[in-house]
PDB file of C-alpha atoms in Angstrom:
ATOM      1  CA  GLU A  22      50.585 117.528 167.693  1.00  0.00           C
ATOM      2  CA  GLU A  23      50.537 120.478 170.066  1.00  0.00           C
ATOM      3  CA  SER A  24      54.164 119.902 170.956  1.00  0.00           C
ATOM      4  CA  LEU A  25      55.084 119.780 167.270  1.00  0.00           C
ATOM      5  CA  GLN A  26      53.197 123.004 166.671  1.00  0.00           C
ATOM      6  CA  MET A  27      54.935 124.619 169.650  1.00  0.00           C
ATOM      7  CA  TRP A  28      58.292 123.396 168.318  1.00  0.00           C
ATOM      8  CA  GLU A  29      57.560 124.870 164.870  1.00  0.00           C
ATOM      9  CA  LEU A  30      56.430 128.117 166.495  1.00  0.00           C
ATOM     10  CA  ASN A  31      59.605 128.194 168.537  1.00  0.00           C
ATOM     11  CA  LYS A  32      61.700 127.638 165.414  1.00  0.00           C
ATOM     12  CA  ARG A  33      59.837 130.379 163.591  1.00  0.00           C
ATOM     13  CA  LEU A  34      60.158 132.688 166.562  1.00  0.00           C
ATOM     14  CA  GLU A  35      63.840 131.935 166.760  1.00  0.00           C
ATOM     15  CA  ALA A  36      64.216 132.705 163.078  1.00  0.00           C
ATOM     16  CA  TYR A  37      62.202 135.899 163.494  1.00  0.00           C
ATOM     17  CA  LEU A  38      64.280 136.928 166.479  1.00  0.00           C
ATOM     18  CA  ALA A  39      67.525 136.200 164.651  1.00  0.00           C
ATOM     19  CA  ARG A  40      66.317 138.132 161.632  1.00  0.00           C
ATOM     20  CA  VAL A  41      65.143 141.034 163.781  1.00  0.00           C
ATOM     21  CA  LYS A  42      68.410 141.074 165.683  1.00  0.00           C
ATOM     22  CA  PHE A  43      70.384 141.014 162.443  1.00  0.00           C
ATOM     23  CA  LEU A  44      68.263 143.832 160.975  1.00  0.00           C
ATOM     24  CA  GLU A  45      68.531 145.862 164.152  1.00  0.00           C
ATOM     25  CA  GLU A  46      72.290 145.432 164.105  1.00  0.00           C
ATOM     26  CA  GLU A  47      72.392 146.524 160.449  1.00  0.00           C
ATOM     27  CA  ASN A  48      70.063 149.377 161.264  1.00  0.00           C
ATOM     28  CA  GLU A  49      72.326 150.461 164.099  1.00  0.00           C
ATOM     29  CA  VAL A  50      75.345 150.186 161.854  1.00  0.00           C
ATOM     30  CA  LEU A  51      73.618 152.218 159.150  1.00  0.00           C
ATOM     31  CA  ARG A  52      72.401 154.749 161.687  1.00  0.00           C
ATOM     32  CA  ALA A  53      75.907 155.066 163.040  1.00  0.00           C
ATOM     33  CA  GLU A  54      77.277 155.483 159.538  1.00  0.00           C
ATOM     34  CA  ILE A  55      74.633 158.116 158.751  1.00  0.00           C
ATOM     35  CA  GLN A  56      75.342 159.933 161.998  1.00  0.00           C
ATOM     36  CA  SER A  57      79.057 159.731 161.410  1.00  0.00           C
ATOM     37  CA  ALA A  58      78.571 160.903 157.843  1.00  0.00           C
ATOM     38  CA  LYS A  59      76.436 163.770 159.088  1.00  0.00           C
ATOM     39  CA  SER A  60      78.744 164.703 161.927  1.00  0.00           C
ATOM     40  CA  SER A  61      82.069 163.937 160.294  1.00  0.00           C
ATOM     41  CA  PRO A  62      83.785 166.644 158.189  1.00  0.00           C
ATOM     42  CA  ALA A  63      84.079 164.143 155.354  1.00  0.00           C
ATOM     43  CA  GLY A  64      80.331 164.271 154.878  1.00  0.00           C
ATOM     44  CA  ASP A  65      80.400 168.019 155.067  1.00  0.00           C
ATOM     45  CA  SER A  66      83.284 168.062 152.632  1.00  0.00           C
ATOM     46  CA  TRP A  67      81.360 165.721 150.353  1.00  0.00           C
ATOM     47  CA  ARG A  68      78.293 167.945 150.531  1.00  0.00           C
ATOM     48  CA  ALA A  69      80.442 171.064 150.211  1.00  0.00           C
ATOM     49  CA  LYS A  70      82.230 169.451 147.294  1.00  0.00           C
ATOM     50  CA  TYR A  71      78.990 168.717 145.506  1.00  0.00           C
ATOM     51  CA  GLU A  72      77.632 172.150 146.356  1.00  0.00           C
ATOM     52  CA  GLU A  73      80.857 173.698 145.093  1.00  0.00           C
ATOM     53  CA  GLU A  74      80.608 171.615 141.930  1.00  0.00           C
ATOM     54  CA  LEU A  75      76.982 172.711 141.505  1.00  0.00           C
ATOM     55  CA  ARG A  76      77.987 176.322 142.096  1.00  0.00           C
ATOM     56  CA  ALA A  77      80.830 175.973 139.598  1.00  0.00           C
ATOM     57  CA  LEU A  78      78.430 174.441 137.098  1.00  0.00           C
ATOM     58  CA  ARG A  79      75.962 177.277 137.626  1.00  0.00           C
ATOM     59  CA  ASP A  80      78.775 179.810 137.188  1.00  0.00           C
ATOM     60  CA  ALA A  81      79.894 178.003 134.040  1.00  0.00           C
ATOM     61  CA  LEU A  82      76.326 178.088 132.731  1.00  0.00           C
ATOM     62  CA  ASP A  83      76.088 181.791 133.558  1.00  0.00           C
ATOM     63  CA  ARG A  84      79.409 182.460 131.844  1.00  0.00           C
ATOM     64  CA  ALA A  85      78.304 180.464 128.825  1.00  0.00           C
ATOM     65  CA  PHE A  86      75.047 182.427 128.709  1.00  0.00           C
ATOM     66  CA  ARG A  87      76.941 185.713 128.988  1.00  0.00           C
ATOM     67  CA  GLU A  88      79.403 184.614 126.313  1.00  0.00           C
ATOM     68  CA  LYS A  89      76.464 183.609 124.142  1.00  0.00           C
ATOM     69  CA  CYS A  90      74.878 187.043 124.642  1.00  0.00           C
ATOM     70  CA  THR A  91      78.231 188.700 123.895  1.00  0.00           C
ATOM     71  CA  ALA A  92      78.624 186.575 120.781  1.00  0.00           C
ATOM     72  CA  GLU A  93      75.106 187.490 119.653  1.00  0.00           C
ATOM     73  CA  LEU A  94      75.847 191.184 120.236  1.00  0.00           C
ATOM     74  CA  ALA A  95      79.126 190.861 118.333  1.00  0.00           C
ATOM     75  CA  ARG A  96      77.274 189.061 115.544  1.00  0.00           C
ATOM     76  CA  ASP A  97      74.653 191.824 115.413  1.00  0.00           C
ATOM     77  CA  ASN A  98      77.398 194.478 115.398  1.00  0.00           C
ATOM     78  CA  LEU A  99      79.203 192.655 112.610  1.00  0.00           C
ATOM     79  CA  TYR A 100      75.941 192.399 110.677  1.00  0.00           C
ATOM     80  CA  GLU A 101      75.394 196.141 111.101  1.00  0.00           C
ATOM     81  CA  GLU A 102      78.979 196.806 109.995  1.00  0.00           C
ATOM     82  CA  VAL A 103      78.465 194.564 106.957  1.00  0.00           C
ATOM     83  CA  GLN A 104      75.260 196.421 106.112  1.00  0.00           C
ATOM     84  CA  LEU A 105      77.109 199.725 106.525  1.00  0.00           C
ATOM     85  CA  VAL A 106      79.920 198.511 104.263  1.00  0.00           C
ATOM     86  CA  LYS A 107      77.331 197.327 101.726  1.00  0.00           C
ATOM     87  CA  SER A 108      75.661 200.740 101.787  1.00  0.00           C
ATOM     88  CA  ARG A 109      79.071 202.369 101.373  1.00  0.00           C
ATOM     89  CA  CYS A 110      79.822 200.079  98.456  1.00  0.00           C
ATOM     90  CA  GLN A 111      76.476 200.977  96.923  1.00  0.00           C
ATOM     91  CA  LYS A 112      77.247 204.675  97.409  1.00  0.00           C
ATOM     92  CA  GLU A 113      80.693 204.161  95.887  1.00  0.00           C
ATOM     93  CA  GLN A 114      79.089 202.308  92.992  1.00  0.00           C
ATOM     94  CA  ALA A 115      76.611 205.165  92.497  1.00  0.00           C
ATOM     95  CA  ALA A 116      79.458 207.687  92.700  1.00  0.00           C
ATOM     96  CA  ARG A 117      81.402 205.603  90.204  1.00  0.00           C
ATOM     97  CA  GLU A 118      78.433 205.508  87.841  1.00  0.00           C
ATOM     98  CA  GLU A 119      78.004 209.268  88.273  1.00  0.00           C
ATOM     99  CA  ALA A 120      81.703 209.761  87.574  1.00  0.00           C
ATOM    100  CA  LYS A 121      81.376 207.603  84.469  1.00  0.00           C
ATOM    101  CA  LYS A 122      78.403 209.687  83.331  1.00  0.00           C
ATOM    102  CA  GLN A 123      80.318 212.910  83.986  1.00  0.00           C
ATOM    103  CA  LEU A 124      83.323 211.461  82.183  1.00  0.00           C
ATOM    104  CA  SER A 125      81.187 210.541  79.179  1.00  0.00           C
ATOM    105  CA  LEU A 126      79.603 214.019  79.216  1.00  0.00           C
ATOM    106  CA  SER A 127      83.041 215.597  79.488  1.00  0.00           C
ATOM    107  CA  ARG A 128      84.234 213.483  76.576  1.00  0.00           C
ATOM    108  CA  LYS A 129      81.231 214.556  74.551  1.00  0.00           C
ATOM    109  CA  GLU A 130      81.870 218.197  75.458  1.00  0.00           C
ATOM    110  CA  LEU A 131      85.526 217.702  74.580  1.00  0.00           C
ATOM    111  CA  GLU A 132      84.556 216.260  71.216  1.00  0.00           C
ATOM    112  CA  GLU A 133      82.198 219.168  70.656  1.00  0.00           C
ATOM    113  CA  GLU A 134      84.941 221.611  71.658  1.00  0.00           C
ATOM    114  CA  ARG A 135      87.340 219.898  69.273  1.00  0.00           C
ATOM    115  CA  ARG A 136      84.785 220.103  66.497  1.00  0.00           C
ATOM    116  CA  ALA A 137      84.131 223.753  67.362  1.00  0.00           C
ATOM    117  CA  GLN A 138      87.872 224.362  67.414  1.00  0.00           C
ATOM    118  CA  ILE A 139      88.265 222.709  64.009  1.00  0.00           C
ATOM    119  CA  TRP A 140      85.310 224.755  62.710  1.00  0.00           C
ATOM    120  CA  LEU A 141      86.820 227.951  64.146  1.00  0.00           C
ATOM    121  CA  LYS A 142      90.162 227.123  62.559  1.00  0.00           C
ATOM    122  CA  GLU A 143      88.462 226.524  59.248  1.00  0.00           C
ATOM    123  CA  ARG A 144      86.445 229.725  59.744  1.00  0.00           C
ATOM    124  CA  ALA A 145      89.623 231.650  60.583  1.00  0.00           C
ATOM    125  CA  VAL A 146      91.323 230.286  57.472  1.00  0.00           C
ATOM    126  CA  GLN A 147      88.242 231.187  55.463  1.00  0.00           C
ATOM    127  CA  LEU A 148      88.199 234.707  56.984  1.00  0.00           C
ATOM    128  CA  GLU A 149      91.895 235.083  56.271  1.00  0.00           C
ATOM    129  CA  LYS A 150      91.243 234.062  52.692  1.00  0.00           C
ATOM    130  CA  GLU A 151      88.345 236.515  52.528  1.00  0.00           C
ATOM    131  CA  VAL A 152      90.571 239.252  53.989  1.00  0.00           C
ATOM    132  CA  GLU A 153      93.256 238.424  51.473  1.00  0.00           C
ATOM    133  CA  ALA A 154      90.650 238.506  48.704  1.00  0.00           C
ATOM    134  CA  LEU A 155      89.316 241.835  50.011  1.00  0.00           C
ATOM    135  CA  LEU A 156      92.845 243.167  50.194  1.00  0.00           C
ATOM    136  CA  GLU A 157      93.443 242.066  46.628  1.00  0.00           C
ATOM    137  CA  VAL A 158      90.166 243.666  45.577  1.00  0.00           C
ATOM    138  CA  HIS A 159      91.174 246.757  47.527  1.00  0.00           C
ATOM    139  CA  GLU A 160      94.545 246.815  45.820  1.00  0.00           C
ATOM    140  CA  GLU A 161      92.861 246.352  42.467  1.00  0.00           C
ATOM    141  CA  GLU A 162      90.363 249.096  43.259  1.00  0.00           C
ATOM    142  CA  LYS A 163      93.204 251.292  44.474  1.00  0.00           C
ATOM    143  CA  ALA A 164      95.152 250.595  41.287  1.00  0.00           C
ATOM    144  CA  GLY A 165      92.041 251.314  39.253  1.00  0.00           C
ATOM    145  CA  LEU A 166      91.534 254.557  41.182  1.00  0.00           C
ATOM    146  CA  ASP A 167      95.175 255.447  40.635  1.00  0.00           C
ATOM    147  CA  GLN A 168      94.733 254.773  36.973  1.00  0.00           C
ATOM    148  CA  GLU A 169      91.574 256.859  36.945  1.00  0.00           C
ATOM    149  CA  ILE A 170      93.380 259.659  38.780  1.00  0.00           C
ATOM    150  CA  ALA A 171      96.280 259.393  36.363  1.00  0.00           C
ATOM    151  CA  SER A 172      93.914 259.451  33.400  1.00  0.00           C
ATOM    152  CA  PHE A 173      92.033 262.281  35.074  1.00  0.00           C
ATOM    153  CA  SER A 174      95.243 264.206  35.558  1.00  0.00           C
ATOM    154  CA  GLN A 175      96.135 263.586  31.928  1.00  0.00           C
ATOM    155  CA  SER A 176      92.702 264.754  30.935  1.00  0.00           C
ATOM    156  CA  LEU A 177      93.201 267.845  33.126  1.00  0.00           C
ATOM    157  CA  GLU A 178      96.501 268.465  31.402  1.00  0.00           C
ATOM    158  CA  SER A 179      94.767 268.131  28.105  1.00  0.00           C
ATOM    159  CA  PHE A 180      92.073 270.445  29.419  1.00  0.00           C
ATOM    160  CA  ARG A 181      94.742 272.906  30.440  1.00  0.00           C
ATOM    161  CA  CYS A 182      96.292 272.700  26.997  1.00  0.00           C
ATOM    162  CA  ALA A 183      92.880 273.340  25.457  1.00  0.00           C
ATOM    163  CA  PRO A 184      90.993 275.573  27.886  1.00  0.00           C
ATOM    164  CA  VAL A 185      88.647 276.908  25.287  1.00  0.00           C
ATOM    165  CA  ALA A 186      86.851 273.569  24.826  1.00  0.00           C
ATOM    166  CA  PHE A 187      85.735 273.290  28.493  1.00  0.00           C
ATOM    167  CA  GLN A 188      84.253 275.652  30.898  1.00  0.00           C
ATOM    168  CA  PRO A 189      85.563 276.099  34.468  1.00  0.00           C
ATOM    169  CA  VAL A 190      82.154 275.296  35.917  1.00  0.00           C
ATOM    170  CA  GLU A 191      82.123 271.778  34.413  1.00  0.00           C
ATOM    171  CA  VAL A 192      85.658 271.123  35.642  1.00  0.00           C
ATOM    172  CA  GLU A 193      84.717 272.125  39.173  1.00  0.00           C
ATOM    173  CA  ASP A 194      81.590 269.922  39.066  1.00  0.00           C
ATOM    174  CA  TYR A 195      83.589 267.045  37.789  1.00  0.00           C
ATOM    175  CA  SER A 196      86.236 267.497  40.474  1.00  0.00           C
ATOM    176  CA  LYS A 197      83.552 267.706  43.184  1.00  0.00           C
ATOM    177  CA  ARG A 198      81.895 264.532  41.937  1.00  0.00           C
ATOM    178  CA  LEU A 199      85.276 262.804  41.728  1.00  0.00           C
ATOM    179  CA  SER A 200      86.157 263.863  45.283  1.00  0.00           C
ATOM    180  CA  GLU A 201      82.757 262.660  46.556  1.00  0.00           C
ATOM    181  CA  ILE A 202      83.225 259.327  44.766  1.00  0.00           C
ATOM    182  CA  TRP A 203      86.707 259.040  46.239  1.00  0.00           C
ATOM    183  CA  LYS A 204      85.467 259.858  49.741  1.00  0.00           C
ATOM    184  CA  GLY A 205      82.624 257.334  49.381  1.00  0.00           C
ATOM    185  CA  ALA A 206      85.046 254.648  48.208  1.00  0.00           C
ATOM    186  CA  VAL A 207      87.436 255.440  51.038  1.00  0.00           C
ATOM    187  CA  GLU A 208      84.620 255.320  53.614  1.00  0.00           C
ATOM    188  CA  THR A 209      83.341 252.035  52.185  1.00  0.00           C
ATOM    189  CA  TYR A 210      86.848 250.591  52.267  1.00  0.00           C
ATOM    190  CA  LYS A 211      87.342 251.748  55.848  1.00  0.00           C
ATOM    191  CA  THR A 212      83.992 250.271  56.852  1.00  0.00           C
ATOM    192  CA  GLU A 213      84.773 246.949  55.199  1.00  0.00           C
ATOM    193  CA  VAL A 214      88.276 246.890  56.730  1.00  0.00           C
ATOM    194  CA  SER A 215      86.866 247.668  60.187  1.00  0.00           C
ATOM    195  CA  GLN A 216      84.216 244.964  59.779  1.00  0.00           C
ATOM    196  CA  LEU A 217      86.861 242.464  58.656  1.00  0.00           C
ATOM    197  CA  GLU A 218      89.109 243.444  61.550  1.00  0.00           C
ATOM    198  CA  GLY A 219      86.184 243.075  63.975  1.00  0.00           C
ATOM    199  CA  SER A 220      85.233 239.666  62.577  1.00  0.00           C
ATOM    200  CA  LEU A 221      88.886 238.594  62.665  1.00  0.00           C
ATOM    201  CA  TYR A 222      89.217 239.770  66.267  1.00  0.00           C
ATOM    202  CA  GLN A 223      85.996 237.966  67.175  1.00  0.00           C
ATOM    203  CA  ALA A 224      87.258 234.837  65.445  1.00  0.00           C
ATOM    204  CA  LYS A 225      90.561 235.100  67.349  1.00  0.00           C
ATOM    205  CA  GLU A 226      88.683 235.552  70.608  1.00  0.00           C
ATOM    206  CA  ASN A 227      86.461 232.551  69.848  1.00  0.00           C
ATOM    207  CA  LEU A 228      89.538 230.527  68.926  1.00  0.00           C
ATOM    208  CA  TRP A 229      91.306 231.539  72.135  1.00  0.00           C
ATOM    209  CA  LYS A 230      88.186 230.810  74.178  1.00  0.00           C
ATOM    210  CA  ALA A 231      87.862 227.405  72.508  1.00  0.00           C
ATOM    211  CA  VAL A 232      91.524 226.677  73.301  1.00  0.00           C
ATOM    212  CA  GLU A 233      90.994 227.670  76.942  1.00  0.00           C
ATOM    213  CA  ASP A 234      87.836 225.590  77.139  1.00  0.00           C
ATOM    214  CA  ASN A 235      89.721 222.703  75.618  1.00  0.00           C
ATOM    215  CA  GLN A 236      92.484 223.044  78.208  1.00  0.00           C
ATOM    216  CA  GLN A 237      89.932 223.255  81.018  1.00  0.00           C
ATOM    217  CA  SER A 238      88.132 220.213  79.636  1.00  0.00           C
ATOM    218  CA  GLN A 239      91.424 218.326  79.506  1.00  0.00           C
ATOM    219  CA  LEU A 240      92.227 219.328  83.105  1.00  0.00           C
ATOM    220  CA  GLN A 241      88.737 218.332  84.203  1.00  0.00           C
ATOM    221  CA  LEU A 242      89.119 215.051  82.352  1.00  0.00           C
ATOM    222  CA  GLN A 243      92.433 214.426  84.122  1.00  0.00           C
ATOM    223  CA  HIS A 244      90.839 215.218  87.488  1.00  0.00           C
ATOM    224  CA  LEU A 245      87.951 212.890  86.718  1.00  0.00           C
ATOM    225  CA  GLU A 246      90.359 210.137  85.692  1.00  0.00           C
ATOM    226  CA  LYS A 247      92.289 210.642  88.948  1.00  0.00           C
ATOM    227  CA  ASP A 248      89.042 210.545  90.928  1.00  0.00           C
ATOM    228  CA  LEU A 249      87.991 207.417  89.072  1.00  0.00           C
ATOM    229  CA  ALA A 250      91.347 205.763  89.838  1.00  0.00           C
ATOM    230  CA  GLY A 251      90.986 206.759  93.504  1.00  0.00           C
ATOM    231  CA  LEU A 252      87.452 205.373  93.608  1.00  0.00           C
ATOM    232  CA  LYS A 253      88.640 202.122  92.038  1.00  0.00           C
ATOM    233  CA  ALA A 254      91.451 201.819  94.588  1.00  0.00           C
ATOM    234  CA  ARG A 255      89.064 202.622  97.424  1.00  0.00           C
ATOM    235  CA  LYS A 256      86.565 200.074  96.109  1.00  0.00           C
ATOM    236  CA  GLU A 257      89.279 197.404  95.962  1.00  0.00           C
ATOM    237  CA  MET A 258      90.388 198.290  99.487  1.00  0.00           C
ATOM    238  CA  LEU A 259      86.788 198.131 100.754  1.00  0.00           C
ATOM    239  CA  GLU A 260      86.250 194.802  99.015  1.00  0.00           C
ATOM    240  CA  GLU A 261      89.449 193.425 100.577  1.00  0.00           C
ATOM    241  CA  SER A 262      88.459 194.697 104.032  1.00  0.00           C
ATOM    242  CA  LEU A 263      84.939 193.289 103.558  1.00  0.00           C
ATOM    243  CA  ALA A 264      86.343 189.892 102.554  1.00  0.00           C
ATOM    244  CA  GLN A 265      88.720 189.973 105.521  1.00  0.00           C
ATOM    245  CA  GLN A 266      85.878 190.895 107.868  1.00  0.00           C
ATOM    246  CA  TRP A 267      83.760 188.092 106.410  1.00  0.00           C
ATOM    247  CA  GLN A 268      86.632 185.638 106.996  1.00  0.00           C
ATOM    248  CA  GLU A 269      87.162 186.884 110.540  1.00  0.00           C
ATOM    249  CA  GLN A 270      83.428 186.745 111.257  1.00  0.00           C
ATOM    250  CA  ARG A 271      83.232 183.231 109.847  1.00  0.00           C
ATOM    251  CA  GLY A 272      86.199 182.134 111.983  1.00  0.00           C
ATOM    252  CA  GLU A 273      84.723 183.732 115.086  1.00  0.00           C
ATOM    253  CA  ALA A 274      81.328 182.181 114.320  1.00  0.00           C
ATOM    254  CA  GLU A 275      82.976 178.761 114.003  1.00  0.00           C
ATOM    255  CA  LYS A 276      84.841 179.325 117.282  1.00  0.00           C
ATOM    256  CA  PHE A 277      81.635 180.389 118.999  1.00  0.00           C
ATOM    257  CA  GLN A 278      79.831 177.388 117.539  1.00  0.00           C
ATOM    258  CA  LEU A 279      82.534 175.018 118.798  1.00  0.00           C
ATOM    259  CA  ALA A 280      82.501 176.721 122.212  1.00  0.00           C
ATOM    260  CA  MET A 281      78.700 176.466 122.351  1.00  0.00           C
ATOM    261  CA  GLU A 282      78.832 172.799 121.397  1.00  0.00           C
ATOM    262  CA  ALA A 283      81.482 172.145 124.057  1.00  0.00           C
ATOM    263  CA  LEU A 284      79.436 174.036 126.647  1.00  0.00           C
ATOM    264  CA  GLU A 285      76.300 172.171 125.613  1.00  0.00           C
ATOM    265  CA  GLN A 286      78.117 168.859 125.912  1.00  0.00           C
ATOM    266  CA  GLU A 287      79.489 169.885 129.305  1.00  0.00           C
ATOM    267  CA  LYS A 288      76.003 170.961 130.323  1.00  0.00           C
ATOM    268  CA  GLN A 289      74.586 167.577 129.314  1.00  0.00           C
ATOM    269  CA  THR A 290      77.387 165.828 131.233  1.00  0.00           C
ATOM    270  CA  LEU A 291      76.716 167.941 134.314  1.00  0.00           C
ATOM    271  CA  ARG A 292      73.013 167.265 134.025  1.00  0.00           C
ATOM    272  CA  ALA A 293      73.730 163.551 133.827  1.00  0.00           C
ATOM    273  CA  GLN A 294      76.007 163.780 136.883  1.00  0.00           C
ATOM    274  CA  ILE A 295      73.398 165.777 138.826  1.00  0.00           C
ATOM    275  CA  ALA A 296      70.711 163.280 137.833  1.00  0.00           C
ATOM    276  CA  GLN A 297      72.971 160.422 138.954  1.00  0.00           C
ATOM    277  CA  VAL A 298      73.623 162.130 142.272  1.00  0.00           C
ATOM    278  CA  LEU A 299      69.918 162.770 142.773  1.00  0.00           C
ATOM    279  CA  GLU A 300      69.123 159.197 141.839  1.00  0.00           C
ATOM    280  CA  ASP A 301      71.706 157.906 144.330  1.00  0.00           C
ATOM    281  CA  ARG A 302      70.225 160.084 147.050  1.00  0.00           C
ATOM    282  CA  GLN A 303      66.742 158.899 146.123  1.00  0.00           C
ATOM    283  CA  GLN A 304      67.872 155.260 146.296  1.00  0.00           C
ATOM    284  CA  LEU A 305      69.429 155.930 149.668  1.00  0.00           C
ATOM    285  CA  MET A 306      66.181 157.493 150.870  1.00  0.00           C
ATOM    286  CA  HIS A 307      64.157 154.549 149.550  1.00  0.00           C
ATOM    287  CA  LEU A 308      66.558 152.101 151.171  1.00  0.00           C
ATOM    288  CA  LYS A 309      66.290 153.937 154.470  1.00  0.00           C
ATOM    289  CA  MET A 310      62.488 154.004 154.294  1.00  0.00           C
ATOM    290  CA  SER A 311      62.336 150.306 153.376  1.00  0.00           C
ATOM    291  CA  LEU A 312      64.624 149.423 156.266  1.00  0.00           C
ATOM    292  CA  SER A 313      62.541 151.529 158.620  1.00  0.00           C
ATOM    293  CA  LEU A 314      59.355 149.822 157.396  1.00  0.00           C
ATOM    294  CA  GLU A 315      60.906 146.369 157.689  1.00  0.00           C
ATOM    295  CA  VAL A 316      62.122 147.073 161.236  1.00  0.00           C
ATOM    296  CA  ALA A 317      58.676 148.388 162.216  1.00  0.00           C
ATOM    297  CA  THR A 318      57.061 145.300 160.672  1.00  0.00           C
ATOM    298  CA  TYR A 319      59.360 142.935 162.547  1.00  0.00           C
ATOM    299  CA  ARG A 320      58.740 144.792 165.771  1.00  0.00           C
ATOM    300  CA  THR A 321      54.984 144.554 165.357  1.00  0.00           C
ATOM    301  CA  LEU A 322      55.319 140.860 164.518  1.00  0.00           C
ATOM    302  CA  LEU A 323      57.483 140.293 167.573  1.00  0.00           C
ATOM    303  CA  GLU A 324      55.090 142.216 169.756  1.00  0.00           C
ATOM    304  CA  ALA A 325      52.137 140.272 168.344  1.00  0.00           C
ATOM    305  CA  GLU A 326      53.980 136.979 168.814  1.00  0.00           C
ATOM    306  CA  SER A 327      55.003 137.885 172.324  1.00  0.00           C
ATOM    307  CA  THR A 328      51.446 138.843 173.264  1.00  0.00           C
ATOM    308  CA  ARG A 329      50.168 135.649 171.702  1.00  0.00           C
ATOM    309  CA  LEU A 330      52.649 133.579 173.626  1.00  0.00           C
ATOM    310  CA  GLN A 331      51.905 135.365 176.907  1.00  0.00           C
ATOM    311  CA  MET A 332      48.151 134.916 176.639  1.00  0.00           C
ATOM    312  CA  PRO A 333      48.069 131.086 177.270  1.00  0.00           C
ATOM    313  CA  ALA A 334      50.562 131.441 180.066  1.00  0.00           C
ATOM    314  CA  GLY A 335      48.375 133.950 181.787  1.00  0.00           C
TER     315      GLY A 335
END
C-alpha cells in the first residue's frame, strides 16, 4: 500500500512538474513576447498608432464641436437677420398703410377740390350772369336817364319858348337837383361796377388757386402712386430675398444636421473602438495576472511537495 501511494505521488508529482514546466515555458515565451513587444519598434508603432488615432479622434471631436459652435452662431445670426427682415417688412407694411391713408386723404382732398372747382365755376358763371344783368340794368338805366335828359332838354326848350311861365330860380333848383341825382346815380353805378369787378377778380383768383391746388394734388397723387409702386416692388424684393434666405438656411441646417449625425456616428464608432481596445488590454492584463497567480501556485505546490518529500528522507 505504501508503495502504491508512493507510485501515485510520483505520478502526480510528475504531472505537476510537467505542467509547471509547460507553464514556465509558456510564461517565458509570453514574457519574451511582451519584452519584444515593449522593446521592438512595432510595439511602439502600435502604441503610437493608437495614440495618433486617439489624437486624431480628439481633434475630430474638437473640430466637430467648433463646427457645431460655428453652426449655432450662424443659426443665431440668421435668426437675427430674419427678425431684422421681419421688422423691416413690418415697417414697410406700416409705411404702405400710411401711404394708403395719405392716398385716400389726397383723393378726398382732390374730390373736395374738384367740387370746389365746380362750385367756383358755377359761381363764376352766376357772377357773369349777374354782371350781364347789372350791365343790362345799367344800360336800361342809362337809356332811361338819356330819355329823361332828352325830355328834360325838350322841357327846357319849351321853357325857353315860354319863359314867362317859369321863374329862373325854379329852373336852377331843378337843374341842381337833376345834377345831384345824376351824380348819385353815377356814384352808385361806379360803386356797383367796382364791387362786381372786385368779386369777379376774387372769383378768378379763387378759380386760379383751385386750379393750382388741383394740379398740385394731381402731382402729389402721382408721387404717392410712384412711391406706392416702389414700396410694392421693394416688398416683393424683400419677400423674395427672405424666401431665398429661408431656403438657404434650411439647406444649411440640413447639411449641418447630416454632418452632426455623421460626426455622432463616427464618435460612437470611435467610442466602440476605444472600448474594444481597452477591453483587449484589460483581458491581456487579466490573462497576465492569472498566469502569474497560476505560476506562483504551482511553485508553492512544488515547494510544499519537495519539502514533504525531503522530510522522510531526512
